[in-house]
Coordinates of N, CA, C and O in Angstrom, one line a residue:
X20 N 172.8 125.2 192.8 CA 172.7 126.6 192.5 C 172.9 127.4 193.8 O 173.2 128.6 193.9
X21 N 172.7 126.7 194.8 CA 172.7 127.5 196.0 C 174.4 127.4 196.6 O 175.0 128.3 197.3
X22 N 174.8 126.7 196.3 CA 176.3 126.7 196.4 C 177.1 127.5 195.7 O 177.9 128.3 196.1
X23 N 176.7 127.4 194.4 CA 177.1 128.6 193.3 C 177.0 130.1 193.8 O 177.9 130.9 193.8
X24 N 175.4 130.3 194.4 CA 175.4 131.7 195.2 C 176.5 131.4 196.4 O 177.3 132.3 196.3
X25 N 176.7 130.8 197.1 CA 177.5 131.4 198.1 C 178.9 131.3 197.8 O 179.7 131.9 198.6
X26 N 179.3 130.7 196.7 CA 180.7 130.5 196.7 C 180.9 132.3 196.2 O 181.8 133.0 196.4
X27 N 179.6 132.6 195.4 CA 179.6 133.7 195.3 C 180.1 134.9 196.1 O 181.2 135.5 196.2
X28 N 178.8 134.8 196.7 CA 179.1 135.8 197.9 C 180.6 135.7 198.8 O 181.2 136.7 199.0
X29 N 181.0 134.4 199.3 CA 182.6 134.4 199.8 C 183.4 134.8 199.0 O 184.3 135.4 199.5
X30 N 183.3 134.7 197.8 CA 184.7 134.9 197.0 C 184.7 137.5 197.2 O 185.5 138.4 197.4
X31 N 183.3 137.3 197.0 CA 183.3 138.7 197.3 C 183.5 139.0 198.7 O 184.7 139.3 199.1
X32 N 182.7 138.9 199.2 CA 182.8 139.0 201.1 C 184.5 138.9 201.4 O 185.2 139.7 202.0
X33 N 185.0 137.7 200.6 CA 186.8 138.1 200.5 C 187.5 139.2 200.1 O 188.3 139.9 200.6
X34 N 186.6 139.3 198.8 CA 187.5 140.5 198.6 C 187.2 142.1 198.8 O 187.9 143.0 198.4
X35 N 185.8 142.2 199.6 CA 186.1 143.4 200.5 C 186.9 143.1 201.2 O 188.0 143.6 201.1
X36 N 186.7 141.9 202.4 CA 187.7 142.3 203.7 C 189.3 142.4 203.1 O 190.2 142.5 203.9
X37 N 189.5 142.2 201.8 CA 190.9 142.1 201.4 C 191.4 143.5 201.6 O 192.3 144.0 202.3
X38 N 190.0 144.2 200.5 CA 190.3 145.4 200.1 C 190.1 146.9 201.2 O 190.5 148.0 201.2
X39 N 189.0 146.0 202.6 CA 189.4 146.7 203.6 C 188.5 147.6 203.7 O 188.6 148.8 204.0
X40 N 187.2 146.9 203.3 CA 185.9 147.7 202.8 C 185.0 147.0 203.9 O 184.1 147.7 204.3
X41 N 185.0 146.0 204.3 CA 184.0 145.4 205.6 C 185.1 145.1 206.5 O 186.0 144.5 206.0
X42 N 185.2 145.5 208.0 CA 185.8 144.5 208.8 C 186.6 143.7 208.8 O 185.8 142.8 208.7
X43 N 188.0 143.0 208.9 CA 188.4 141.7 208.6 C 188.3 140.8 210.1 O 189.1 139.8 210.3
X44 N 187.1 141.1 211.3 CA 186.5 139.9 212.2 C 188.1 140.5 213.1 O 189.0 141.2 212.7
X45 N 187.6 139.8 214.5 CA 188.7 139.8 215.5 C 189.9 138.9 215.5 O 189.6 137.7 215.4
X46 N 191.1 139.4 215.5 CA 191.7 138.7 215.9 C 192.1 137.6 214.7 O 192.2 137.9 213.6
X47 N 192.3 136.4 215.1 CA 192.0 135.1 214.3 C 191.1 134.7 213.5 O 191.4 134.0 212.6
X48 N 189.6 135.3 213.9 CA 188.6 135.0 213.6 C 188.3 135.6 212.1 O 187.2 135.9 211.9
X49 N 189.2 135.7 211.3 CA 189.2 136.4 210.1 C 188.4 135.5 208.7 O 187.8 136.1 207.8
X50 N 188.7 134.2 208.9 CA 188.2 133.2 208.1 C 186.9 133.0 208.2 O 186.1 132.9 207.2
X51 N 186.4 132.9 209.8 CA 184.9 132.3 210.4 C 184.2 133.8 209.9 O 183.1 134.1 209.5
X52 N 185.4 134.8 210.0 CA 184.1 136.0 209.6 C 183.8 136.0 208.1 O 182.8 136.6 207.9
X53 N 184.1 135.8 207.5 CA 184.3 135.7 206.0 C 183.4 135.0 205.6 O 182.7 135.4 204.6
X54 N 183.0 133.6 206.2 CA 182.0 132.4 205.9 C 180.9 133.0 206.6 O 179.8 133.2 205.9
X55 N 180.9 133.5 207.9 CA 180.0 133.7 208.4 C 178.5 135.3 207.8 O 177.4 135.5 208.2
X56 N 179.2 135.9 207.0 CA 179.0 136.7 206.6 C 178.4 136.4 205.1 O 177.3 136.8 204.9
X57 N 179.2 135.8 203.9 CA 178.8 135.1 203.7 C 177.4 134.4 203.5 O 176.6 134.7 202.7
X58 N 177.4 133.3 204.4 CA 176.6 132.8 204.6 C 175.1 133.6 204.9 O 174.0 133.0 204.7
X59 N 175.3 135.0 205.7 CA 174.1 135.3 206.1 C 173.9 136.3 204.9 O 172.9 137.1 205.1
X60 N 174.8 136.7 203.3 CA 174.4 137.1 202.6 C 173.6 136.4 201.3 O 172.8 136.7 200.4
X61 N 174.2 135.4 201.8 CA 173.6 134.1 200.4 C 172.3 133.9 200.6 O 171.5 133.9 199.7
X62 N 172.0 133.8 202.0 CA 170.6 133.0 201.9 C 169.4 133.6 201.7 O 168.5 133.0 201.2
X63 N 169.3 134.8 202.0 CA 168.3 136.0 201.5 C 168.2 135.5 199.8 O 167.2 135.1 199.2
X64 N 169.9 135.8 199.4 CA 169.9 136.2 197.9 C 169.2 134.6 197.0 O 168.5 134.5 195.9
X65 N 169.6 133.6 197.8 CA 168.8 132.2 197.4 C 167.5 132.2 197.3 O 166.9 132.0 196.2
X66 N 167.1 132.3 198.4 CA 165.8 132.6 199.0 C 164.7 133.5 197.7 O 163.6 133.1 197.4
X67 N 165.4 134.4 197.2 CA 164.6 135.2 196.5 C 164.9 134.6 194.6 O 164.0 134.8 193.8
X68 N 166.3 134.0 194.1 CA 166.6 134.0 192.8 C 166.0 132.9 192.7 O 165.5 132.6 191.6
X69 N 166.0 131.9 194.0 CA 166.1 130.3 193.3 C 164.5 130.3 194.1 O 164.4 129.5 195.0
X70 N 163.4 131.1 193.6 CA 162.2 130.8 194.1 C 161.2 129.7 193.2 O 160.2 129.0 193.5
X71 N 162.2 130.2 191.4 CA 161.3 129.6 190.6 C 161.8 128.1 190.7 O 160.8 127.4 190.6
X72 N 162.6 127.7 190.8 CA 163.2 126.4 191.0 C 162.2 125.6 192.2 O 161.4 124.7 192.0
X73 N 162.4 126.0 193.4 CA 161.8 126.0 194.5 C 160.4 125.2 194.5 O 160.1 124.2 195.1
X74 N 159.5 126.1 193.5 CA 158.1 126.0 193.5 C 157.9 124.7 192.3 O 157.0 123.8 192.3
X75 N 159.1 124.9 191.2 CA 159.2 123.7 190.2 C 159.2 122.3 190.8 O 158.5 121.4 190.4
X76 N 160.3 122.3 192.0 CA 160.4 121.3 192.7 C 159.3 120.4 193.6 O 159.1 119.2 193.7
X77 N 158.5 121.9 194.3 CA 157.2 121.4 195.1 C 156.4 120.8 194.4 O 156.0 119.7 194.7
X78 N 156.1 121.6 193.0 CA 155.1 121.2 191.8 C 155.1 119.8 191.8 O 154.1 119.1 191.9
X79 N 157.0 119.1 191.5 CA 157.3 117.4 191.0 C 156.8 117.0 192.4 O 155.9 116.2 192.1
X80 N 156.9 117.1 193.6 CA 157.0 116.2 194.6 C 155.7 116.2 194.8 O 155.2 115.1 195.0
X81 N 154.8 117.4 194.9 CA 153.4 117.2 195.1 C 152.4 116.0 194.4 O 151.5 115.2 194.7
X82 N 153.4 116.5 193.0 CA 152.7 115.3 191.7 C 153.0 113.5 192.4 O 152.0 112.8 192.2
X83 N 154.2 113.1 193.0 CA 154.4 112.3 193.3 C 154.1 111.6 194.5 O 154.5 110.4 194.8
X84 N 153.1 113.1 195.8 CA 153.0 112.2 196.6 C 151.3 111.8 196.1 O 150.9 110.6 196.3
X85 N 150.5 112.7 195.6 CA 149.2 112.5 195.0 C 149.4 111.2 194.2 O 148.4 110.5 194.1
X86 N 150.4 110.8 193.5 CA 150.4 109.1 192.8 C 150.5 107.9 193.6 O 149.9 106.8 193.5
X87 N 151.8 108.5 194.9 CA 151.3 107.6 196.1 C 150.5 107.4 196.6 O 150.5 106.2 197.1
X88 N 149.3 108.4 196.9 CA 148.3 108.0 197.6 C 147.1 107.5 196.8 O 146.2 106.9 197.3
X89 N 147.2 107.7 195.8 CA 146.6 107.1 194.9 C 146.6 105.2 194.7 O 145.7 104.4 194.7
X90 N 148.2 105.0 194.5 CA 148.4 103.7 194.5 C 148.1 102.9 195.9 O 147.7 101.7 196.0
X91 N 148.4 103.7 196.9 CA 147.9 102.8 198.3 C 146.2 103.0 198.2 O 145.5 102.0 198.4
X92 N 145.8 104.0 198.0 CA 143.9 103.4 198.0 C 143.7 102.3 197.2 O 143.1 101.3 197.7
X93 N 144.3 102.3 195.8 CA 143.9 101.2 194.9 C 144.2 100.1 195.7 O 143.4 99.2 195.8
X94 N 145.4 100.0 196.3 CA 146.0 98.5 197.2 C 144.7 98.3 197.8 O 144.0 97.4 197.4
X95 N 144.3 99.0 198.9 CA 143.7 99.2 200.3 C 142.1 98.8 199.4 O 141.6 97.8 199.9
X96 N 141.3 99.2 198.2 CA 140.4 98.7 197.7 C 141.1 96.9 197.7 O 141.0 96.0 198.5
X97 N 141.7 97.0 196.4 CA 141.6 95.4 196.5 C 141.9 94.6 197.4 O 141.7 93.4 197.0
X98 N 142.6 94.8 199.0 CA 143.0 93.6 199.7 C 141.2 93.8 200.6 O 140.8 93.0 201.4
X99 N 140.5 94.8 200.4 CA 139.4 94.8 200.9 C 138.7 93.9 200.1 O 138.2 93.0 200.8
X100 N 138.5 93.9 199.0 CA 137.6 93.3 197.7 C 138.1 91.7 198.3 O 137.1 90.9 198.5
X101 N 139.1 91.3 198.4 CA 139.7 90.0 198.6 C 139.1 89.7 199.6 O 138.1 89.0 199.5
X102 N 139.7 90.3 201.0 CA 138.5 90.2 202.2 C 137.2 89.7 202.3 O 136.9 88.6 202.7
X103 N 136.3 90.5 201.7 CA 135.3 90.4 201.6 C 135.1 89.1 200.9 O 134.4 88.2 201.4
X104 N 135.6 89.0 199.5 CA 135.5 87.8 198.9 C 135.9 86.5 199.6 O 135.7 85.5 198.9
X105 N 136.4 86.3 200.8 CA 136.9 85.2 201.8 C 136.2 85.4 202.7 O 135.9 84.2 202.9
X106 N 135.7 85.9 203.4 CA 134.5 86.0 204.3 C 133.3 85.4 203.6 O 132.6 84.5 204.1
X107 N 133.2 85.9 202.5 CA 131.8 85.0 201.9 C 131.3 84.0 201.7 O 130.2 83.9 201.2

């Protein structure tokens, strides 16, 4: 999705500078200005649309490190329980 917004924003950001409504950058640099512009308008716009995704995603990963740490105590209990049962 975040690619989607910027291809966004470039395909626009193009066609001002086509139409001569922003800048078209110095010189050569007509291309880098285009990405570069771009780029610093996507990420705001990311930032704010793709927030519900964002927090969906934290939601799964949080779920999955709380299972990890879960399964390493359980380990960490029984190679202790074993321990203990071989010392005895």
């Amino acid at each position: 999705m975040r690619l989607g917004i910027f291809v966004g924003c470039l395909v626009l950001v193009a066609l001002l500078v086509r139409l001569g409504w922003v800048p078209a950058g110095l010189g050569d640099a007509n291309f880098a200005w285009v990405v570069l512009l771009a780029l610093v308008i996507s990420a705001p716009l990311s930032f704010v649309l793709l927030r519900k995704q964002r927090d969906e995603m934290s939601e799964q990963i949080a779920g999955r490190v709380e299972g990890a740490k879960n399964k390493l105590a359980a380990n960490r209990s029984q190679e202790d329980a074993a321990d203990d049962a071989a010392r005895a």
